[in-house]
Amino acid sequence: MAQYSAQLDGVFVALADPTRRAVVRRLGRGSTSVGELAREFPMTLPSFMKHVRTLEANGLIRTVKSGRVRTCELNRDRLALVDDWLAEQRRTWEERTDRLEQFVTDPEEDRQ
Amino acid sequence: MAQYSAQLDGVFVALADPTRRAVVRRLGRGSTSVGELAREFPMTLPSFMKHVRTLEANGLIRTVKSGRVRTCELNRDRLALVDDWLAEQRRTWEERTDRLEQFVTDPEEDRQ
DNA sequence: CGAATACTGTGCCATGAGGCTAAGTATTGC
DNA sequence: GCAATACTTAGCCTCATGGCACAGTATTCG
């Protein structure tokens, strides 16, 4: 649960940057090289590479170097962490809503 | 679309901190005061207040001050932005998968 | 009214993120 | 083999973040 939180941290941090979200989006349409990706963004290659590393370090993408070209691929599974977290939130609300409904229906059961 | 991205930025940034995610989670179980919330976290009140302000500034919570107590309430709608973004990603993958399937089925149609 | 409570404001600090330039390395194409 | 390509490394800079202490304000309670 603690390391689960650390992973979530990483995923949210990675997605908090518009450049990195755009990369994730782009890779959703198919894998491509760092250079190809970088061309779409108004920054130098070293700067862009930091984003790639961040995405990889947090598991959102995988990269492989073949020759002088590094190819990036989306790791869809990782986004499921966000999905799971959201689902957990919704579960919490629903439980609460259920309890509130129960309170309305049968107030004696749920008084603080 | 640009300001949409700025909003997403804010939401992801807000959720990238474990303290703030914990607050969102806690508020999912019901509204409560800043002091009550703060008690659960190992930091000073001014530090904690920064998190509250961040969450409010990014629309994830609403707060109201009544007397000397500030009450915090979750704004569930805001989390829908994350949901929407994830859904958009999935749509992209699925389109791509469809195209790949079409390619396999009928290669002439989809050659680059 | 005075003390306790519940924030709020201010200023400081350390760290890290995100950008840059410049130079280096490893592959590939001619 | 030499030049071009595609990163990669290193170092630097600035600003934002997240923490702190300390002092201040506004309510509420006795």
PDB file of C-alpha atoms (C1' of nucleotides) in Angstrom:
ATOM      1  CA  MET A   1       0.000   0.000   0.000  1.00  0.00           C
ATOM      2  CA  ALA A   2       2.891   2.336   0.751  1.00  0.00           C
ATOM      3  CA  GLN A   3       4.847   1.379  -2.344  1.00  0.00           C
ATOM      4  CA  TYR A   4       1.590   1.386  -4.226  1.00  0.00           C
ATOM      5  CA  SER A   5       1.301   5.036  -3.255  1.00  0.00           C
ATOM      6  CA  ALA A   6       4.848   5.702  -4.403  1.00  0.00           C
ATOM      7  CA  GLN A   7       4.011   4.209  -7.782  1.00  0.00           C
ATOM      8  CA  LEU A   8       0.881   6.319  -8.023  1.00  0.00           C
ATOM      9  CA  ASP A   9       2.967   9.335  -7.107  1.00  0.00           C
ATOM     10  CA  GLY A  10       5.275   8.642  -9.981  1.00  0.00           C
ATOM     11  CA  VAL A  11       2.483   8.120 -12.449  1.00  0.00           C
ATOM     12  CA  PHE A  12       0.685  11.304 -11.468  1.00  0.00           C
ATOM     13  CA  VAL A  13       3.911  13.305 -11.456  1.00  0.00           C
ATOM     14  CA  ALA A  14       4.719  11.973 -14.904  1.00  0.00           C
ATOM     15  CA  LEU A  15       1.294  12.920 -16.208  1.00  0.00           C
ATOM     16  CA  ALA A  16       1.317  16.357 -14.591  1.00  0.00           C
ATOM     17  CA  ASP A  17       3.444  17.752 -17.393  1.00  0.00           C
ATOM     18  CA  PRO A  18       1.750  18.644 -20.690  1.00  0.00           C
ATOM     19  CA  THR A  19       4.744  17.571 -22.744  1.00  0.00           C
ATOM     20  CA  ARG A  20       4.721  14.157 -21.145  1.00  0.00           C
ATOM     21  CA  ARG A  21       0.966  13.773 -21.525  1.00  0.00           C
ATOM     22  CA  ALA A  22       1.360  14.672 -25.164  1.00  0.00           C
ATOM     23  CA  VAL A  23       4.024  11.977 -25.539  1.00  0.00           C
ATOM     24  CA  VAL A  24       1.742   9.403 -23.963  1.00  0.00           C
ATOM     25  CA  ARG A  25      -0.994  10.489 -26.304  1.00  0.00           C
ATOM     26  CA  ARG A  26       1.267  10.337 -29.314  1.00  0.00           C
ATOM     27  CA  LEU A  27       2.570   6.889 -28.410  1.00  0.00           C
ATOM     28  CA  GLY A  28      -1.012   5.721 -28.146  1.00  0.00           C
ATOM     29  CA  ARG A  29      -1.079   6.020 -31.917  1.00  0.00           C
ATOM     30  CA  GLY A  30       2.012   3.866 -32.232  1.00  0.00           C
ATOM     31  CA  SER A  31       5.644   3.530 -31.211  1.00  0.00           C
ATOM     32  CA  THR A  32       8.241   5.883 -32.546  1.00  0.00           C
ATOM     33  CA  SER A  33      11.777   7.162 -32.010  1.00  0.00           C
ATOM     34  CA  VAL A  34      12.926   9.825 -29.585  1.00  0.00           C
ATOM     35  CA  GLY A  35      14.004  12.100 -32.421  1.00  0.00           C
ATOM     36  CA  GLU A  36      10.689  11.752 -34.195  1.00  0.00           C
ATOM     37  CA  LEU A  37       8.840  12.553 -30.975  1.00  0.00           C
ATOM     38  CA  ALA A  38      11.104  15.439 -30.049  1.00  0.00           C
ATOM     39  CA  ARG A  39      10.447  17.172 -33.339  1.00  0.00           C
ATOM     40  CA  GLU A  40       6.901  17.935 -32.180  1.00  0.00           C
ATOM     41  CA  PHE A  41       8.023  19.893 -29.138  1.00  0.00           C
ATOM     42  CA  PRO A  42       9.583  23.326 -28.818  1.00  0.00           C
ATOM     43  CA  MET A  43      12.597  22.340 -26.758  1.00  0.00           C
ATOM     44  CA  THR A  44      16.079  20.978 -27.203  1.00  0.00           C
ATOM     45  CA  LEU A  45      16.731  17.275 -27.437  1.00  0.00           C
ATOM     46  CA  PRO A  46      18.466  16.984 -24.045  1.00  0.00           C
ATOM     47  CA  SER A  47      15.495  18.679 -22.397  1.00  0.00           C
ATOM     48  CA  PHE A  48      13.096  16.414 -24.196  1.00  0.00           C
ATOM     49  CA  MET A  49      15.110  13.356 -23.226  1.00  0.00           C
ATOM     50  CA  LYS A  50      14.526  14.201 -19.586  1.00  0.00           C
ATOM     51  CA  HIS A  51      10.821  13.828 -20.157  1.00  0.00           C
ATOM     52  CA  VAL A  52      11.367  10.515 -21.892  1.00  0.00           C
ATOM     53  CA  ARG A  53      13.447   9.314 -18.960  1.00  0.00           C
ATOM     54  CA  THR A  54      10.812  10.446 -16.494  1.00  0.00           C
ATOM     55  CA  LEU A  55       8.124   8.588 -18.382  1.00  0.00           C
ATOM     56  CA  GLU A  56      10.270   5.490 -18.533  1.00  0.00           C
ATOM     57  CA  ALA A  57      11.355   5.702 -14.889  1.00  0.00           C
ATOM     58  CA  ASN A  58       7.717   5.790 -13.899  1.00  0.00           C
ATOM     59  CA  GLY A  59       6.783   2.900 -16.125  1.00  0.00           C
ATOM     60  CA  LEU A  60       4.528   4.766 -18.503  1.00  0.00           C
ATOM     61  CA  ILE A  61       6.670   3.932 -21.504  1.00  0.00           C
ATOM     62  CA  ARG A  62       9.304   1.394 -22.438  1.00  0.00           C
ATOM     63  CA  THR A  63      12.241   2.262 -24.658  1.00  0.00           C
ATOM     64  CA  VAL A  64      14.701   0.175 -26.613  1.00  0.00           C
ATOM     65  CA  LYS A  65      17.811   1.308 -28.337  1.00  0.00           C
ATOM     66  CA  SER A  66      18.660  -0.298 -31.619  1.00  0.00           C
ATOM     67  CA  GLY A  67      21.682   1.119 -33.402  1.00  0.00           C
ATOM     68  CA  ARG A  68      21.650   4.838 -32.796  1.00  0.00           C
ATOM     69  CA  VAL A  69      17.877   5.056 -32.564  1.00  0.00           C
ATOM     70  CA  ARG A  70      15.887   4.746 -29.362  1.00  0.00           C
ATOM     71  CA  THR A  71      12.313   3.669 -29.892  1.00  0.00           C
ATOM     72  CA  CYS A  72       9.582   4.466 -27.391  1.00  0.00           C
ATOM     73  CA  GLU A  73       6.505   2.401 -26.761  1.00  0.00           C
ATOM     74  CA  LEU A  74       3.544   3.105 -24.515  1.00  0.00           C
ATOM     75  CA  ASN A  75       2.999   0.845 -21.532  1.00  0.00           C
ATOM     76  CA  ARG A  76      -0.760   0.928 -21.269  1.00  0.00           C
ATOM     77  CA  ASP A  77      -0.887  -1.150 -18.117  1.00  0.00           C
ATOM     78  CA  ARG A  78       0.599   1.646 -16.119  1.00  0.00           C
ATOM     79  CA  LEU A  79      -2.310   3.952 -16.780  1.00  0.00           C
ATOM     80  CA  ALA A  80      -4.495   1.337 -15.156  1.00  0.00           C
ATOM     81  CA  LEU A  81      -3.061   2.467 -11.826  1.00  0.00           C
ATOM     82  CA  VAL A  82      -4.807   5.785 -12.298  1.00  0.00           C
ATOM     83  CA  ASP A  83      -7.960   4.009 -13.316  1.00  0.00           C
ATOM     84  CA  ASP A  84      -7.807   1.882 -10.201  1.00  0.00           C
ATOM     85  CA  TRP A  85      -7.305   4.862  -7.970  1.00  0.00           C
ATOM     86  CA  LEU A  86     -10.274   6.634  -9.493  1.00  0.00           C
ATOM     87  CA  ALA A  87     -12.376   3.520  -9.132  1.00  0.00           C
ATOM     88  CA  GLU A  88     -11.420   3.308  -5.487  1.00  0.00           C
ATOM     89  CA  GLN A  89     -12.530   6.891  -4.961  1.00  0.00           C
ATOM     90  CA  ARG A  90     -15.842   6.214  -6.595  1.00  0.00           C
ATOM     91  CA  ARG A  91     -16.332   3.165  -4.428  1.00  0.00           C
ATOM     92  CA  THR A  92     -15.790   5.316  -1.362  1.00  0.00           C
ATOM     93  CA  TRP A  93     -18.368   7.872  -2.467  1.00  0.00           C
ATOM     94  CA  GLU A  94     -20.867   5.218  -3.276  1.00  0.00           C
ATOM     95  CA  GLU A  95     -20.493   3.578   0.091  1.00  0.00           C
ATOM     96  CA  ARG A  96     -21.085   6.919   1.664  1.00  0.00           C
ATOM     97  CA  THR A  97     -24.083   7.610  -0.519  1.00  0.00           C
ATOM     98  CA  ASP A  98     -25.449   4.220   0.451  1.00  0.00           C
ATOM     99  CA  ARG A  99     -25.029   5.061   4.095  1.00  0.00           C
ATOM    100  CA  LEU A 100     -26.698   8.411   3.642  1.00  0.00           C
ATOM    101  CA  GLU A 101     -29.588   6.751   1.902  1.00  0.00           C
ATOM    102  CA  GLN A 102     -29.831   4.262   4.684  1.00  0.00           C
ATOM    103  CA  PHE A 103     -29.791   7.111   7.155  1.00  0.00           C
ATOM    104  CA  VAL A 104     -32.688   8.757   5.381  1.00  0.00           C
ATOM    105  CA  THR A 105     -34.586   5.473   5.220  1.00  0.00           C
ATOM    106  CA  ASP A 106     -33.779   4.323   8.711  1.00  0.00           C
ATOM    107  CA  PRO A 107     -32.219   7.090  10.799  1.00  0.00           C
ATOM    108  CA  GLU A 108     -31.731   5.042  13.984  1.00  0.00           C
ATOM    109  CA  GLU A 109     -29.078   2.866  12.312  1.00  0.00           C
ATOM    110  CA  ASP A 110     -26.631   5.536  11.325  1.00  0.00           C
ATOM    111  CA  ARG A 111     -26.502   8.235  13.930  1.00  0.00           C
ATOM    112  CA  GLN A 112     -23.034   9.436  14.912  1.00  0.00           C
TER     113      GLN A 112
ATOM    114  CA  MET B   1      -8.207  22.518 -25.769  1.00  0.00           C
ATOM    115  CA  ALA B   2      -5.270  24.549 -24.526  1.00  0.00           C
ATOM    116  CA  GLN B   3      -7.014  25.695 -21.358  1.00  0.00           C
ATOM    117  CA  TYR B   4      -8.376  22.191 -21.057  1.00  0.00           C
ATOM    118  CA  SER B   5      -4.779  21.050 -20.877  1.00  0.00           C
ATOM    119  CA  ALA B   6      -3.999  23.687 -18.252  1.00  0.00           C
ATOM    120  CA  GLN B   7      -6.845  22.368 -16.135  1.00  0.00           C
ATOM    121  CA  LEU B   8      -5.627  18.820 -16.543  1.00  0.00           C
ATOM    122  CA  ASP B   9      -2.179  20.002 -15.564  1.00  0.00           C
ATOM    123  CA  GLY B  10      -3.542  21.394 -12.359  1.00  0.00           C
ATOM    124  CA  VAL B  11      -5.525  18.317 -11.526  1.00  0.00           C
ATOM    125  CA  PHE B  12      -2.606  15.972 -12.131  1.00  0.00           C
ATOM    126  CA  VAL B  13      -0.217  18.222 -10.222  1.00  0.00           C
ATOM    127  CA  ALA B  14      -2.647  18.324  -7.318  1.00  0.00           C
ATOM    128  CA  LEU B  15      -2.969  14.546  -7.311  1.00  0.00           C
ATOM    129  CA  ALA B  16       0.755  13.947  -7.645  1.00  0.00           C
ATOM    130  CA  ASP B  17       1.278  14.554  -3.931  1.00  0.00           C
ATOM    131  CA  PRO B  18       0.439  11.730  -1.533  1.00  0.00           C
ATOM    132  CA  THR B  19      -0.804  14.118   1.141  1.00  0.00           C
ATOM    133  CA  ARG B  20      -3.211  15.696  -1.286  1.00  0.00           C
ATOM    134  CA  ARG B  21      -4.406  12.349  -2.595  1.00  0.00           C
ATOM    135  CA  ALA B  22      -5.015  11.287   0.982  1.00  0.00           C
ATOM    136  CA  VAL B  23      -7.091  14.413   1.545  1.00  0.00           C
ATOM    137  CA  VAL B  24      -9.178  13.705  -1.531  1.00  0.00           C
ATOM    138  CA  ARG B  25      -9.646  10.187  -0.300  1.00  0.00           C
ATOM    139  CA  ARG B  26     -10.598  11.316   3.182  1.00  0.00           C
ATOM    140  CA  LEU B  27     -13.071  13.871   1.866  1.00  0.00           C
ATOM    141  CA  GLY B  28     -14.669  11.127  -0.181  1.00  0.00           C
ATOM    142  CA  ARG B  29     -15.933   9.804   3.130  1.00  0.00           C
ATOM    143  CA  GLY B  30     -17.418  13.166   4.007  1.00  0.00           C
ATOM    144  CA  SER B  31     -16.651  16.851   4.507  1.00  0.00           C
ATOM    145  CA  THR B  32     -14.600  17.993   7.446  1.00  0.00           C
ATOM    146  CA  SER B  33     -12.602  20.900   8.833  1.00  0.00           C
ATOM    147  CA  VAL B  34      -9.020  21.809   8.015  1.00  0.00           C
ATOM    148  CA  GLY B  35      -7.939  21.158  11.577  1.00  0.00           C
ATOM    149  CA  GLU B  36      -9.575  17.759  11.643  1.00  0.00           C
ATOM    150  CA  LEU B  37      -7.894  16.853   8.359  1.00  0.00           C
ATOM    151  CA  ALA B  38      -4.528  18.243   9.367  1.00  0.00           C
ATOM    152  CA  ARG B  39      -4.414  16.080  12.458  1.00  0.00           C
ATOM    153  CA  GLU B  40      -3.895  13.011  10.243  1.00  0.00           C
ATOM    154  CA  PHE B  41      -0.708  14.341   8.681  1.00  0.00           C
ATOM    155  CA  PRO B  42       2.791  14.733  10.103  1.00  0.00           C
ATOM    156  CA  MET B  43       3.314  18.390   9.237  1.00  0.00           C
ATOM    157  CA  THR B  44       2.570  21.809  10.608  1.00  0.00           C
ATOM    158  CA  LEU B  45      -0.733  23.500   9.930  1.00  0.00           C
ATOM    159  CA  PRO B  46       0.692  26.199   7.639  1.00  0.00           C
ATOM    160  CA  SER B  47       2.321  23.488   5.533  1.00  0.00           C
ATOM    161  CA  PHE B  48      -0.873  21.519   5.433  1.00  0.00           C
ATOM    162  CA  MET B  49      -2.852  24.605   4.484  1.00  0.00           C
ATOM    163  CA  LYS B  50      -0.737  24.938   1.375  1.00  0.00           C
ATOM    164  CA  HIS B  51      -1.995  21.565   0.244  1.00  0.00           C
ATOM    165  CA  VAL B  52      -5.561  22.580   0.960  1.00  0.00           C
ATOM    166  CA  ARG B  53      -5.078  25.741  -1.083  1.00  0.00           C
ATOM    167  CA  THR B  54      -3.536  23.771  -3.932  1.00  0.00           C
ATOM    168  CA  LEU B  55      -6.461  21.391  -3.972  1.00  0.00           C
ATOM    169  CA  GLU B  56      -8.910  24.275  -3.918  1.00  0.00           C
ATOM    170  CA  ALA B  57      -7.042  26.292  -6.544  1.00  0.00           C
ATOM    171  CA  ASN B  58      -7.228  23.312  -8.853  1.00  0.00           C
ATOM    172  CA  GLY B  59     -10.900  22.734  -8.209  1.00  0.00           C
ATOM    173  CA  LEU B  60     -10.609  19.372  -6.498  1.00  0.00           C
ATOM    174  CA  ILE B  61     -12.172  20.636  -3.305  1.00  0.00           C
ATOM    175  CA  ARG B  62     -14.338  23.528  -2.196  1.00  0.00           C
ATOM    176  CA  THR B  63     -13.930  25.185   1.179  1.00  0.00           C
ATOM    177  CA  VAL B  64     -16.143  27.447   3.232  1.00  0.00           C
ATOM    178  CA  LYS B  65     -15.240  29.329   6.336  1.00  0.00           C
ATOM    179  CA  SER B  66     -17.858  29.596   9.021  1.00  0.00           C
ATOM    180  CA  GLY B  67     -16.743  31.285  12.202  1.00  0.00           C
ATOM    181  CA  ARG B  68     -13.184  30.257  12.774  1.00  0.00           C
ATOM    182  CA  VAL B  69     -13.579  26.859  11.126  1.00  0.00           C
ATOM    183  CA  ARG B  70     -12.925  26.169   7.462  1.00  0.00           C
ATOM    184  CA  THR B  71     -14.777  23.174   6.142  1.00  0.00           C
ATOM    185  CA  CYS B  72     -13.543  21.239   3.113  1.00  0.00           C
ATOM    186  CA  GLU B  73     -15.704  19.357   0.684  1.00  0.00           C
ATOM    187  CA  LEU B  74     -14.708  17.179  -2.237  1.00  0.00           C
ATOM    188  CA  ASN B  75     -15.623  18.336  -5.723  1.00  0.00           C
ATOM    189  CA  ARG B  76     -16.124  15.031  -7.462  1.00  0.00           C
ATOM    190  CA  ASP B  77     -16.760  16.536 -10.857  1.00  0.00           C
ATOM    191  CA  ARG B  78     -13.170  17.590 -11.110  1.00  0.00           C
ATOM    192  CA  LEU B  79     -11.910  14.038 -11.027  1.00  0.00           C
ATOM    193  CA  ALA B  80     -13.988  13.428 -14.115  1.00  0.00           C
ATOM    194  CA  LEU B  81     -11.349  15.364 -16.054  1.00  0.00           C
ATOM    195  CA  VAL B  82      -8.897  12.587 -15.327  1.00  0.00           C
ATOM    196  CA  ASP B  83     -11.466  10.021 -16.284  1.00  0.00           C
ATOM    197  CA  ASP B  84     -12.094  11.797 -19.559  1.00  0.00           C
ATOM    198  CA  TRP B  85      -8.418  11.960 -20.358  1.00  0.00           C
ATOM    199  CA  LEU B  86      -7.999   8.267 -19.709  1.00  0.00           C
ATOM    200  CA  ALA B  87     -11.034   7.510 -21.828  1.00  0.00           C
ATOM    201  CA  GLU B  88      -9.571   9.547 -24.661  1.00  0.00           C
ATOM    202  CA  GLN B  89      -6.346   7.560 -24.430  1.00  0.00           C
ATOM    203  CA  ARG B  90      -8.219   4.309 -24.591  1.00  0.00           C
ATOM    204  CA  ARG B  91     -10.165   5.505 -27.584  1.00  0.00           C
ATOM    205  CA  THR B  92      -6.904   6.231 -29.355  1.00  0.00           C
ATOM    206  CA  TRP B  93      -5.541   2.762 -28.663  1.00  0.00           C
ATOM    207  CA  GLU B  94      -8.710   1.143 -29.793  1.00  0.00           C
ATOM    208  CA  GLU B  95      -8.740   3.039 -33.037  1.00  0.00           C
ATOM    209  CA  ARG B  96      -5.221   1.909 -33.598  1.00  0.00           C
ATOM    210  CA  THR B  97      -6.035  -1.671 -32.741  1.00  0.00           C
ATOM    211  CA  ASP B  98      -8.941  -1.503 -35.158  1.00  0.00           C
ATOM    212  CA  ARG B  99      -6.647  -0.240 -37.874  1.00  0.00           C
ATOM    213  CA  LEU B 100      -4.137  -2.971 -37.155  1.00  0.00           C
ATOM    214  CA  GLU B 101      -6.864  -5.560 -37.356  1.00  0.00           C
ATOM    215  CA  GLN B 102      -8.049  -4.111 -40.600  1.00  0.00           C
ATOM    216  CA  PHE B 103      -4.505  -4.258 -41.873  1.00  0.00           C
ATOM    217  CA  VAL B 104      -4.288  -7.923 -41.027  1.00  0.00           C
ATOM    218  CA  THR B 105      -7.663  -8.608 -42.578  1.00  0.00           C
ATOM    219  CA  ASP B 106      -7.229  -6.443 -45.637  1.00  0.00           C
ATOM    220  CA  PRO B 107      -3.623  -5.295 -46.040  1.00  0.00           C
ATOM    221  CA  GLU B 108      -4.159  -3.282 -49.229  1.00  0.00           C
ATOM    222  CA  GLU B 109      -6.297  -0.725 -47.390  1.00  0.00           C
ATOM    223  CA  ASP B 110      -3.868   0.368 -44.757  1.00  0.00           C
ATOM    224  CA  ARG B 111      -0.383   0.423 -46.164  1.00  0.00           C
ATOM    225  CA  GLN B 112       1.661   3.501 -45.261  1.00  0.00           C
TER     226      GLN B 112
ATOM    227  C1'  DC C   1     -12.983  40.262  29.371  1.00  0.00           C
ATOM    228  C1'  DG C   2      -9.481  36.972  28.894  1.00  0.00           C
ATOM    229  C1'  DA C   3      -7.876  32.525  27.392  1.00  0.00           C
ATOM    230  C1'  DA C   4      -8.110  29.000  24.215  1.00  0.00           C
ATOM    231  C1'  DT C   5      -8.957  27.594  19.540  1.00  0.00           C
ATOM    232  C1'  DA C   6      -8.576  27.577  14.576  1.00  0.00           C
ATOM    233  C1'  DC C   7      -6.747  29.140  11.256  1.00  0.00           C
ATOM    234  C1'  DT C   8      -3.790  32.819   8.396  1.00  0.00           C
ATOM    235  C1'  DG C   9       0.178  35.518   6.913  1.00  0.00           C
ATOM    236  C1'  DT C  10       5.040  36.145   6.384  1.00  0.00           C
ATOM    237  C1'  DG C  11       9.428  35.014   5.536  1.00  0.00           C
ATOM    238  C1'  DC C  12      12.973  31.664   5.137  1.00  0.00           C
ATOM    239  C1'  DC C  13      15.261  27.489   3.410  1.00  0.00           C
ATOM    240  C1'  DA C  14      16.577  23.171   0.768  1.00  0.00           C
ATOM    241  C1'  DT C  15      15.538  20.485  -2.936  1.00  0.00           C
ATOM    242  C1'  DG C  16      14.269  19.242  -7.392  1.00  0.00           C
ATOM    243  C1'  DA C  17      12.131  20.128 -11.941  1.00  0.00           C
ATOM    244  C1'  DG C  18      12.664  21.781 -16.372  1.00  0.00           C
ATOM    245  C1'  DG C  19      15.019  24.448 -19.375  1.00  0.00           C
ATOM    246  C1'  DC C  20      19.644  25.704 -21.777  1.00  0.00           C
ATOM    247  C1'  DT C  21      24.477  25.194 -24.127  1.00  0.00           C
ATOM    248  C1'  DA C  22      28.386  22.736 -25.329  1.00  0.00           C
ATOM    249  C1'  DA C  23      30.835  18.800 -25.995  1.00  0.00           C
ATOM    250  C1'  DG C  24      31.056  13.664 -26.440  1.00  0.00           C
ATOM    251  C1'  DT C  25      29.886   8.922 -28.281  1.00  0.00           C
ATOM    252  C1'  DA C  26      28.184   5.524 -31.236  1.00  0.00           C
ATOM    253  C1'  DT C  27      25.983   4.271 -35.822  1.00  0.00           C
ATOM    254  C1'  DT C  28      25.050   4.722 -40.433  1.00  0.00           C
ATOM    255  C1'  DG C  29      25.412   6.342 -45.240  1.00  0.00           C
ATOM    256  C1'  DC C  30      28.367   7.862 -49.119  1.00  0.00           C
TER     257       DC C  30
ATOM    258  C1'  DG D   1      37.177   6.663 -43.669  1.00  0.00           C
ATOM    259  C1'  DC D   2      34.640  10.785 -43.077  1.00  0.00           C
ATOM    260  C1'  DA D   3      30.484  13.243 -42.434  1.00  0.00           C
ATOM    261  C1'  DA D   4      26.096  13.237 -40.884  1.00  0.00           C
ATOM    262  C1'  DT D   5      22.796  11.498 -37.655  1.00  0.00           C
ATOM    263  C1'  DA D   6      20.860  10.318 -33.231  1.00  0.00           C
ATOM    264  C1'  DC D   7      21.248  10.444 -29.157  1.00  0.00           C
ATOM    265  C1'  DT D   8      23.954  11.159 -24.423  1.00  0.00           C
ATOM    266  C1'  DT D   9      26.572  13.386 -20.783  1.00  0.00           C
ATOM    267  C1'  DA D  10      27.804  17.228 -18.097  1.00  0.00           C
ATOM    268  C1'  DG D  11      27.243  21.385 -16.061  1.00  0.00           C
ATOM    269  C1'  DC D  12      24.719  25.405 -15.229  1.00  0.00           C
ATOM    270  C1'  DC D  13      20.657  28.427 -14.257  1.00  0.00           C
ATOM    271  C1'  DT D  14      16.031  29.748 -12.584  1.00  0.00           C
ATOM    272  C1'  DC D  15      11.886  29.006 -10.491  1.00  0.00           C
ATOM    273  C1'  DA D  16       8.447  26.261  -8.052  1.00  0.00           C
ATOM    274  C1'  DT D  17       7.443  23.107  -4.342  1.00  0.00           C
ATOM    275  C1'  DG D  18       7.030  21.629   0.172  1.00  0.00           C
ATOM    276  C1'  DG D  19       8.632  22.042   4.418  1.00  0.00           C
ATOM    277  C1'  DC D  20       9.599  25.057   8.717  1.00  0.00           C
ATOM    278  C1'  DA D  21       9.103  28.707  12.593  1.00  0.00           C
ATOM    279  C1'  DC D  22       6.967  32.515  14.390  1.00  0.00           C
ATOM    280  C1'  DA D  23       3.711  36.001  14.841  1.00  0.00           C
ATOM    281  C1'  DG D  24      -1.009  37.699  13.894  1.00  0.00           C
ATOM    282  C1'  DT D  25      -6.172  37.651  13.517  1.00  0.00           C
ATOM    283  C1'  DA D  26     -10.680  36.315  14.387  1.00  0.00           C
ATOM    284  C1'  DT D  27     -14.043  33.387  17.063  1.00  0.00           C
ATOM    285  C1'  DT D  28     -15.707  31.072  20.770  1.00  0.00           C
ATOM    286  C1'  DC D  29     -15.958  29.575  25.536  1.00  0.00           C
ATOM    287  C1'  DG D  30     -16.051  30.235  30.558  1.00  0.00           C
TER     288       DG D  30
END
